[in-house]
Short mmCIF file of C-alpha atoms in Angstrom, two decimals:
data_model
loop_
_atom_site.label_atom_id
_atom_site.label_comp_id
_atom_site.label_asym_id
_atom_site.label_seq_id
_atom_site.Cartn_x
_atom_site.Cartn_y
_atom_site.Cartn_z
CA MET A 1 -59.05 66.86 0.10
CA LYS A 2 -55.40 67.56 0.67
CA ILE A 3 -53.37 65.05 2.72
CA SER A 4 -51.09 66.78 5.16
CA LYS A 5 -47.33 66.29 4.98
CA LYS A 6 -47.36 64.74 8.44
CA ILE A 7 -49.87 62.08 7.42
CA ARG A 8 -47.86 61.27 4.28
CA ILE A 9 -44.73 60.73 6.38
CA VAL A 10 -46.62 58.44 8.76
CA CYS A 11 -47.96 56.42 5.82
CA ILE A 12 -44.50 56.08 4.28
CA LEU A 13 -43.01 54.98 7.60
CA THR A 14 -45.82 52.47 8.08
CA VAL A 15 -45.16 50.96 4.64
CA LEU A 16 -41.41 50.79 5.30
CA LEU A 17 -41.91 49.16 8.69
CA SER A 18 -44.30 46.63 7.16
CA ALA A 19 -41.79 45.82 4.44
CA LEU A 20 -38.99 45.43 6.98
CA SER A 21 -41.20 43.22 9.13
CA ILE A 22 -41.98 41.00 6.15
CA VAL A 23 -38.27 40.70 5.29
CA PHE A 24 -37.39 40.03 8.95
CA PHE A 25 -39.99 37.32 9.45
CA TYR A 26 -39.19 35.80 6.05
CA LYS A 27 -35.50 35.53 6.91
CA CYS A 28 -36.22 34.18 10.38
CA GLY A 29 -38.57 31.61 8.92
CA LYS A 30 -35.91 30.52 6.44
CA LYS A 31 -33.04 30.38 8.96
CA GLU A 32 -31.32 26.99 8.82
CA THR A 33 -29.90 24.89 11.59
CA VAL A 34 -26.60 23.45 10.39
CA ILE A 35 -25.21 20.11 11.60
CA GLU A 36 -21.59 19.61 10.63
CA PHE A 37 -20.46 16.09 9.77
CA ALA A 38 -16.87 14.95 9.26
CA MET A 39 -15.78 11.94 7.22
CA PHE A 40 -12.80 10.82 5.20
CA ASN A 41 -12.78 9.99 1.52
CA GLY A 42 -12.57 6.43 0.24
CA SER A 43 -12.69 3.17 2.15
CA ASN A 44 -11.71 2.41 5.73
CA TRP A 45 -10.61 -1.06 4.62
CA GLY A 46 -7.74 -0.39 2.24
CA VAL A 47 -9.64 -1.12 -0.98
CA ALA A 48 -10.61 1.04 -3.93
CA VAL A 49 -14.19 2.29 -3.96
CA GLN A 50 -16.08 4.49 -6.34
CA GLU A 51 -18.45 7.22 -5.16
CA SER A 52 -17.66 6.78 -1.47
CA TYR A 53 -20.01 9.68 -0.66
CA SER A 54 -23.10 8.22 -2.34
CA VAL A 55 -24.56 6.48 0.72
CA ILE A 56 -23.75 9.46 2.95
CA ASP A 57 -25.47 11.78 0.47
CA LYS A 58 -28.55 9.56 0.47
CA ALA A 59 -28.61 9.58 4.27
CA ILE A 60 -28.31 13.37 4.30
CA GLU A 61 -31.11 13.74 1.77
CA LYS A 62 -33.39 11.51 3.85
CA PHE A 63 -32.52 13.26 7.11
CA GLU A 64 -33.06 16.75 5.70
CA SER A 65 -36.42 15.75 4.18
CA GLU A 66 -37.54 14.54 7.62
CA HIS A 67 -36.10 17.54 9.50
CA LYS A 68 -37.21 20.70 7.72
CA GLY A 69 -34.95 23.67 8.31
CA VAL A 70 -31.94 21.46 9.17
CA ARG A 71 -29.00 21.16 6.81
CA ILE A 72 -26.08 18.71 7.02
CA LYS A 73 -22.76 20.19 6.00
CA TYR A 74 -19.60 18.21 5.36
CA GLU A 75 -16.21 18.78 3.79
CA SER A 76 -15.32 16.32 1.05
CA GLY A 77 -11.99 15.07 -0.22
CA ILE A 78 -10.14 14.43 3.05
CA PRO A 79 -7.94 11.32 2.55
CA LYS A 80 -8.02 8.81 5.39
CA GLU A 81 -4.28 9.23 5.99
CA ASP A 82 -4.83 12.96 6.61
CA TYR A 83 -8.06 12.66 8.57
CA SER A 84 -6.55 12.28 12.04
CA GLU A 85 -4.39 15.39 11.62
CA TRP A 86 -7.32 17.33 10.15
CA MET A 87 -9.49 16.41 13.13
CA SER A 88 -6.70 17.34 15.56
CA GLU A 89 -6.53 20.80 14.04
CA ARG A 90 -10.28 21.18 14.46
CA ALA A 91 -9.97 20.12 18.11
CA LEU A 92 -7.19 22.63 18.77
CA LYS A 93 -9.33 25.40 17.28
CA ASP A 94 -12.32 24.25 19.37
CA LYS A 95 -14.30 23.73 16.16
CA MET A 96 -15.20 20.06 16.38
CA PRO A 97 -17.87 18.79 13.94
CA ASP A 98 -21.17 17.81 15.54
CA VAL A 99 -20.96 14.25 14.21
CA PHE A 100 -17.86 12.51 12.86
CA MET A 101 -16.30 9.22 11.81
CA MET A 102 -13.94 7.89 14.45
CA LEU A 103 -10.62 6.22 13.58
CA ASP A 104 -9.68 3.38 15.91
CA GLU A 105 -6.29 4.82 16.80
CA ASP A 106 -7.86 8.08 18.02
CA PHE A 107 -10.85 6.64 19.86
CA GLU A 108 -9.39 6.27 23.36
CA ASN A 109 -7.47 9.56 23.20
CA TYR A 110 -10.60 11.48 22.20
CA ILE A 111 -12.47 9.90 25.11
CA ASN A 112 -9.72 10.86 27.57
CA LEU A 113 -9.73 14.43 26.22
CA GLY A 114 -13.48 14.69 26.74
CA LEU A 115 -14.18 15.26 23.05
CA ILE A 116 -16.82 12.55 22.57
CA GLU A 117 -20.36 12.58 23.94
CA LYS A 118 -21.52 9.59 26.00
CA LEU A 119 -24.50 7.98 24.30
CA ASP A 120 -25.94 5.90 27.14
CA ARG A 121 -28.62 8.48 28.01
CA TYR A 122 -29.75 8.79 24.40
CA VAL A 123 -29.92 5.01 24.01
CA SER A 124 -32.00 4.54 27.17
CA GLU A 125 -34.35 7.51 26.63
CA ASP A 126 -35.09 7.08 22.92
CA SER A 127 -38.20 4.91 22.55
CA ASP A 128 -37.52 4.64 18.80
CA PHE A 129 -34.12 3.06 19.30
CA ASP A 130 -33.19 -0.50 20.25
CA ILE A 131 -29.50 -1.34 20.68
CA GLU A 132 -30.38 -5.04 20.28
CA LYS A 133 -30.93 -4.50 16.55
CA TYR A 134 -27.16 -4.29 16.09
CA TYR A 135 -24.91 -7.33 16.21
CA GLU A 136 -23.81 -7.40 19.84
CA ASN A 137 -20.05 -7.62 19.35
CA ILE A 138 -20.15 -4.90 16.70
CA ALA A 139 -22.18 -2.57 18.90
CA ASN A 140 -19.82 -3.25 21.81
CA SER A 141 -16.94 -1.82 19.80
CA GLY A 142 -18.31 1.62 20.72
CA VAL A 143 -18.17 0.89 24.46
CA PHE A 144 -15.14 1.93 26.49
CA SER A 145 -14.63 1.82 30.28
CA GLY A 146 -18.28 0.92 30.75
CA TYR A 147 -19.76 3.77 28.69
CA ARG A 148 -21.07 3.83 25.13
CA TYR A 149 -19.39 6.51 23.02
CA ALA A 150 -20.08 5.39 19.45
CA LEU A 151 -22.47 3.56 17.17
CA PRO A 152 -21.20 1.31 14.34
CA TYR A 153 -21.67 2.35 10.72
CA GLU A 154 -19.89 -0.42 8.80
CA ALA A 155 -18.89 -3.96 9.76
CA MET A 156 -15.97 -5.89 8.32
CA PRO A 157 -15.64 -9.64 8.92
CA THR A 158 -12.56 -11.68 8.07
CA LEU A 159 -13.35 -14.87 6.17
CA MET A 160 -11.58 -17.91 4.79
CA PHE A 161 -11.95 -18.08 1.01
CA VAL A 162 -11.66 -21.33 -0.88
CA ASN A 163 -10.47 -21.88 -4.45
CA ARG A 164 -13.29 -24.25 -5.31
CA THR A 165 -11.85 -25.09 -8.72
CA LEU A 166 -8.49 -26.16 -7.28
CA LEU A 167 -10.09 -28.41 -4.67
CA GLU A 168 -12.28 -30.02 -7.33
CA ASN A 169 -9.20 -30.68 -9.48
CA PHE A 170 -7.67 -32.46 -6.48
CA HIS A 171 -10.94 -34.37 -5.89
CA LEU A 172 -11.25 -32.76 -2.46
CA ASN A 173 -14.40 -31.48 -0.77
CA ILE A 174 -14.76 -27.99 0.67
CA PRO A 175 -14.68 -28.39 4.46
CA ASP A 176 -17.92 -27.85 6.35
CA ASN A 177 -18.43 -24.82 8.59
CA ASN A 178 -17.35 -26.75 11.72
CA TYR A 179 -13.93 -27.82 10.45
CA THR A 180 -10.92 -27.85 12.78
CA PHE A 181 -7.21 -27.04 12.75
CA ASP A 182 -6.53 -30.72 12.06
CA ASP A 183 -9.00 -30.85 9.16
CA PHE A 184 -7.49 -27.74 7.65
CA TYR A 185 -3.92 -28.99 7.99
CA ARG A 186 -4.77 -32.27 6.24
CA LEU A 187 -6.29 -30.44 3.26
CA CYS A 188 -3.33 -28.07 2.95
CA ARG A 189 -0.88 -30.99 3.16
CA MET A 190 -2.70 -32.86 0.37
CA ILE A 191 -2.59 -29.80 -1.92
CA THR A 192 0.99 -28.68 -1.24
CA LEU A 193 2.84 -30.93 -3.67
CA ASP A 194 6.02 -30.72 -5.73
CA ARG A 195 4.73 -32.50 -8.80
CA ASP A 196 7.56 -31.58 -11.15
CA LEU A 197 10.21 -32.44 -8.50
CA ASP A 198 12.03 -29.12 -8.85
CA GLY A 199 12.33 -28.68 -5.10
CA SER A 200 9.42 -26.29 -4.55
CA PRO A 201 5.64 -26.90 -4.45
CA ASP A 202 3.54 -26.34 -7.55
CA TYR A 203 0.41 -25.67 -5.49
CA TYR A 204 -0.05 -24.29 -2.01
CA GLY A 205 -2.58 -24.78 0.74
CA ILE A 206 -2.72 -21.31 2.25
CA TYR A 207 -1.92 -17.67 1.52
CA LYS A 208 -2.06 -14.91 4.13
CA TYR A 209 -3.39 -16.67 7.22
CA ASP A 210 -2.08 -15.11 10.43
CA TRP A 211 -1.56 -16.16 14.03
CA ILE A 212 -4.06 -13.56 15.29
CA ASN A 213 -7.03 -15.25 13.63
CA ALA A 214 -5.72 -18.67 14.64
CA ALA A 215 -5.55 -17.41 18.23
CA LEU A 216 -9.11 -16.06 18.15
CA SER A 217 -10.46 -19.39 16.91
CA ASN A 218 -8.59 -21.15 19.72
CA ASP A 219 -10.36 -19.02 22.35
CA VAL A 220 -7.41 -16.69 23.01
CA THR A 221 -7.95 -13.17 24.32
CA LEU A 222 -4.78 -11.17 23.69
CA PHE A 223 -5.65 -7.98 25.59
CA SER A 224 -8.07 -6.65 28.15
CA LYS A 225 -10.69 -4.39 26.57
CA ASP A 226 -9.08 -1.24 28.00
CA GLY A 227 -5.62 -2.26 26.79
CA LYS A 228 -4.08 -2.23 30.27
CA LYS A 229 -3.24 -5.94 30.30
CA SER A 230 -2.01 -8.50 27.78
CA TYR A 231 -2.29 -12.30 27.89
CA PHE A 232 0.40 -13.70 25.62
CA ASN A 233 1.80 -16.21 28.09
CA GLN A 234 -0.79 -18.96 27.63
CA GLU A 235 -0.74 -22.45 26.16
CA LYS A 236 -3.72 -21.83 23.86
CA LEU A 237 -1.78 -19.10 22.08
CA ALA A 238 1.24 -21.39 21.77
CA GLU A 239 -1.03 -24.02 20.15
CA ALA A 240 -2.36 -21.47 17.64
CA ILE A 241 1.13 -20.26 16.72
CA ARG A 242 2.40 -23.82 16.39
CA PHE A 243 -0.52 -24.56 14.03
CA VAL A 244 0.32 -21.58 11.79
CA LYS A 245 3.99 -22.56 11.77
CA SER A 246 3.06 -26.10 10.72
CA LEU A 247 1.17 -24.66 7.73
CA GLU A 248 4.20 -22.55 6.79
CA ALA A 249 6.43 -25.61 7.07
CA LEU A 250 4.36 -27.39 4.42
CA ASN A 251 5.71 -24.85 1.91
CA GLY A 252 9.28 -25.50 2.99
CA ASN A 253 8.87 -22.11 4.70
CA GLN A 254 8.77 -20.58 1.23
CA ASN A 255 6.86 -17.30 1.11
CA VAL A 256 3.66 -17.74 -0.93
CA THR A 257 3.23 -14.67 -3.10
CA LYS A 258 0.21 -12.71 -4.22
CA GLU A 259 1.00 -13.65 -7.83
CA GLU A 260 0.68 -17.36 -7.00
CA PHE A 261 -2.59 -16.65 -5.24
CA ASP A 262 -3.93 -14.64 -8.22
CA SER A 263 -2.95 -17.35 -10.68
CA GLY A 264 -5.06 -19.95 -8.88
CA LYS A 265 -2.27 -21.99 -7.31
CA VAL A 266 -3.47 -21.51 -3.72
CA ALA A 267 -6.42 -23.32 -2.15
CA PHE A 268 -7.22 -21.07 0.83
CA SER A 269 -6.78 -17.44 1.74
CA GLN A 270 -7.71 -15.31 4.70
CA MET A 271 -9.45 -12.26 3.25
CA SER A 272 -11.67 -9.45 4.44
CA LEU A 273 -15.12 -9.12 2.95
CA ALA A 274 -14.00 -5.75 1.52
CA GLU A 275 -11.14 -7.36 -0.40
CA TYR A 276 -13.38 -10.04 -1.87
CA ARG A 277 -16.21 -7.71 -2.84
CA THR A 278 -13.86 -5.15 -4.38
CA TYR A 279 -11.79 -7.60 -6.40
CA LYS A 280 -14.84 -9.49 -7.62
CA SER A 281 -16.45 -6.33 -9.02
CA TYR A 282 -15.80 -4.55 -12.30
CA PRO A 283 -13.20 -3.52 -13.39
CA TYR A 284 -11.10 -5.59 -10.99
CA LYS A 285 -12.61 -8.96 -11.89
CA ILE A 286 -11.28 -8.74 -15.46
CA LYS A 287 -7.77 -8.82 -13.98
CA LYS A 288 -8.25 -11.14 -11.01
CA TYR A 289 -9.86 -14.47 -10.23
CA THR A 290 -11.10 -15.08 -13.78
CA ASN A 291 -9.88 -18.65 -14.10
CA PHE A 292 -11.36 -20.18 -10.97
CA ALA A 293 -14.46 -20.11 -8.78
CA TRP A 294 -14.45 -19.19 -5.10
CA ASP A 295 -16.47 -19.96 -2.04
CA CYS A 296 -16.13 -18.86 1.56
CA ILE A 297 -16.19 -20.58 4.93
CA PRO A 298 -15.42 -19.56 8.53
CA MET A 299 -11.97 -19.82 10.07
CA PRO A 300 -10.86 -23.29 11.25
CA ALA A 301 -11.53 -24.01 14.93
CA GLY A 302 -8.77 -24.82 17.39
CA LYS A 303 -9.02 -27.51 20.06
CA SER A 304 -10.07 -24.96 22.66
CA GLY A 305 -12.17 -22.70 20.47
CA ASN A 306 -14.70 -22.33 17.67
CA ASN A 307 -14.90 -21.18 14.04
CA VAL A 308 -14.51 -17.53 15.03
CA SER A 309 -13.36 -14.60 12.89
CA MET A 310 -12.27 -11.09 13.78
CA ILE A 311 -14.92 -8.45 13.15
CA ASP A 312 -13.81 -4.86 12.66
CA SER A 313 -16.08 -1.83 12.46
CA LEU A 314 -16.10 1.83 11.50
CA ASN A 315 -17.77 3.86 14.24
CA ILE A 316 -19.41 7.29 14.30
CA VAL A 317 -19.60 9.60 17.33
CA ILE A 318 -21.11 12.90 18.52
CA SER A 319 -18.93 15.78 19.68
CA ALA A 320 -19.17 16.49 23.40
CA LYS A 321 -19.11 20.20 22.53
CA SER A 322 -21.92 20.12 19.99
CA LYS A 323 -24.69 22.63 20.73
CA LYS A 324 -27.19 20.58 18.73
CA LYS A 325 -26.79 17.17 20.34
CA ARG A 326 -30.38 16.00 19.94
CA LEU A 327 -30.33 16.68 16.21
CA ALA A 328 -26.84 15.15 16.05
CA TRP A 329 -28.25 12.01 17.69
CA GLU A 330 -31.04 11.86 15.12
CA PHE A 331 -28.54 12.13 12.27
CA LEU A 332 -26.31 9.49 13.89
CA LYS A 333 -29.34 7.19 13.92
CA THR A 334 -30.04 7.89 10.25
CA LEU A 335 -26.51 6.80 9.36
CA THR A 336 -26.23 3.73 11.57
CA TYR A 337 -29.74 2.62 12.50
CA ASP A 338 -31.94 3.38 9.49
CA ALA A 339 -32.61 0.08 7.67
CA GLU A 340 -32.99 1.76 4.27
CA ILE A 341 -29.62 3.51 4.53
CA GLN A 342 -27.89 0.43 5.90
CA GLN A 343 -29.38 -1.70 3.11
CA THR A 344 -28.03 0.73 0.52
CA LEU A 345 -24.65 0.59 2.22
CA TYR A 346 -24.58 -3.22 2.02
CA ASN A 347 -25.79 -3.23 -1.58
CA ASP A 348 -23.40 -0.60 -2.91
CA MET A 349 -20.24 -0.73 -0.78
CA PRO A 350 -17.77 -3.56 -0.05
CA VAL A 351 -18.85 -3.81 3.60
CA ALA A 352 -21.39 -5.60 5.79
CA SER A 353 -24.27 -3.85 7.50
CA VAL A 354 -24.24 -3.51 11.28
CA LEU A 355 -27.99 -4.28 11.51
CA LYS A 356 -29.31 -7.81 11.83
CA GLU A 357 -32.51 -7.06 9.92
CA VAL A 358 -30.54 -5.81 6.92
CA MET A 359 -28.14 -8.75 6.78
CA GLU A 360 -31.05 -11.18 7.15
CA SER A 361 -33.30 -9.47 4.59
CA LYS A 362 -34.44 -11.05 1.31
CA GLU A 363 -32.72 -8.24 -0.59
CA SER A 364 -29.38 -9.08 1.05
CA GLU A 365 -29.61 -12.71 -0.07
CA ASN A 366 -29.12 -11.54 -3.66
CA VAL A 367 -26.07 -9.34 -3.08
CA PHE A 368 -23.61 -12.15 -3.87
CA LYS A 369 -25.59 -14.01 -6.50
CA GLU A 370 -23.44 -13.03 -9.45
CA ASN A 371 -21.84 -15.32 -12.01
CA GLU A 372 -20.78 -18.62 -10.51
CA ASP A 373 -19.60 -17.27 -7.15
CA ILE A 374 -22.19 -17.43 -4.40
CA ILE A 375 -21.55 -16.57 -0.78
CA ASP A 376 -24.26 -17.74 1.56
CA SER A 377 -25.57 -14.61 3.27
CA LYS A 378 -26.59 -16.77 6.23
CA LEU A 379 -22.94 -17.66 6.72
CA ILE A 380 -21.95 -14.00 6.89
CA CYS A 381 -24.76 -13.39 9.38
CA HIS A 382 -23.44 -16.27 11.49
CA ILE A 383 -19.89 -14.90 11.39
CA LEU A 384 -21.08 -11.41 12.37
CA GLU A 385 -23.15 -12.86 15.20
CA ASN A 386 -20.30 -14.91 16.63
CA GLY A 387 -17.23 -12.92 15.64
CA SER A 388 -14.69 -11.37 17.95
CA GLU A 389 -14.53 -7.58 17.95
CA LYS A 390 -11.26 -5.89 17.10
CA PRO A 391 -9.84 -4.00 20.12
CA LYS A 392 -10.12 -0.20 19.95
CA PHE A 393 -7.68 0.92 22.65
CA SER A 394 -5.04 3.39 21.48
CA GLY A 395 -2.00 1.11 21.80
CA TYR A 396 -3.40 -1.80 19.80
CA GLU A 397 -2.09 -0.66 16.41
CA GLY A 398 1.42 -0.54 17.84
CA ALA A 399 1.17 -3.65 20.01
CA ILE A 400 0.26 -6.02 17.18
CA PRO A 401 3.30 -5.20 14.96
CA LEU A 402 5.53 -5.60 18.04
CA ALA A 403 4.10 -9.05 18.73
CA ASP A 404 4.15 -10.00 15.05
CA SER A 405 7.83 -9.09 14.72
CA LYS A 406 8.65 -11.60 17.46
CA ILE A 407 6.22 -14.35 16.47
CA SER A 408 7.04 -14.26 12.76
CA LYS A 409 10.66 -15.23 13.52
CA LEU A 410 9.66 -18.41 15.34
CA ASN A 411 9.76 -21.87 13.83
CA LYS A 412 7.62 -24.86 14.73
CA GLU A 413 10.55 -26.52 16.52
CA ASP A 414 11.34 -23.47 18.70
CA ASP A 415 10.45 -23.22 22.38
CA ILE A 416 7.34 -21.18 21.69
CA GLU A 417 6.18 -21.22 25.32
CA ASN A 418 9.41 -19.57 26.48
CA ALA A 419 9.26 -17.07 23.62
CA LEU A 420 5.76 -16.10 24.74
CA ARG A 421 6.89 -15.60 28.33
CA ILE A 422 9.50 -13.16 27.08
CA LEU A 423 6.99 -11.49 24.78
CA GLN A 424 4.54 -11.12 27.65
CA ARG A 425 7.10 -9.11 29.65
CA GLN A 426 7.88 -6.96 26.62
CA MET A 427 4.20 -6.38 25.90
CA SER A 428 3.44 -5.42 29.50
CA LYS A 429 6.26 -2.86 29.39
CA TYR A 430 4.98 -1.51 26.08
CA LEU A 431 1.41 -1.12 27.35
CA ILE A 432 2.63 0.73 30.46
CA GLN A 433 4.55 3.12 28.24
CA GLU A 434 1.47 3.66 26.06
CA ARG A 435 -0.68 4.38 29.14
CA GLY A 436 1.81 7.08 30.07
CA LYS A 437 1.22 8.83 26.74
CA THR A 438 -2.57 9.04 27.12
#
């Protein structure tokens, strides 16, 4: 039986339509949702790191496996020093990433420009999220003007490191965790000696200890959280500065160098956890700290304060203009709230985790158990729990050098109280000028 031409055409069209339908539905089924993430290369803490993308890549792999059809895209190789400009260009083009790392100096400006999503609603509505799992002061670094804009990704405490070998050679004990300004001064005085009588000390008590940390451990608040007010004209700050100047005077006001520190001639040094972890790892440890053992303790407490350290953090935010905010929130949680990712971060990078459960885990207890140098993980947990958060308002990075330029010129015998009254007026003027720029 002969098939008519008309029927053949209908059959061909039917086959073509079926094929097109299959292709259409196949492509629709395979269509990806893309979340764009922005980060900078390297460390936020001024130290060398290898494979800075490894933890991010692991987080992406985990997120994508749990969210089929969603892909995380990011651009690699952006140096930290170029990141702010790169982000500004994206903002001008109205092409902000959905999720991005937030530099401290840009945080307030981005909030004022409406570029960052408020997270309070997500925090309160998500039954799988508990803000209490973060260290409180670290989590509060993402709060500005009463709203939460960021979650912390990395934490960075400042610690006091002790040259254990040098103290043992002087038959001195490492101070306990509740030691005071007076205790610390006595130890530094006993170590700072001119044994060969050439007019300069052969050993030194302290390297790189600043008035800011002394102020924090004497219960001094330098600025209001929003950066609108400063509080330099107070006796507790004068006490802290006078204490630092008394330590400097032990050296005959001679500048203690990094070389003297590296050669083991210094008993104490203020140091970030990033510095310690980087320099104690290969290949840096073959060049540094090979002739002496180290321990760590909190900062000394002033008469009015406690053994408090500054805690800095690297925060991550969601773009206010993202069209995929719920997925962006889920990815933000993977980076900052997922215990497996945060544990990997603590294990592999020279930082502390922002989660209590990670820092208190059995696995974390072994992070520092290498060679003869052991840092008590419980001590780091205590410092993170009780530390003072670094201010995030836009003028802070300029205000501190201004204050430091004035304070560094003072001597112990100067009228420090009067100098602080003058500095307070100058700082108030500076902050007003900065508010005018934002």
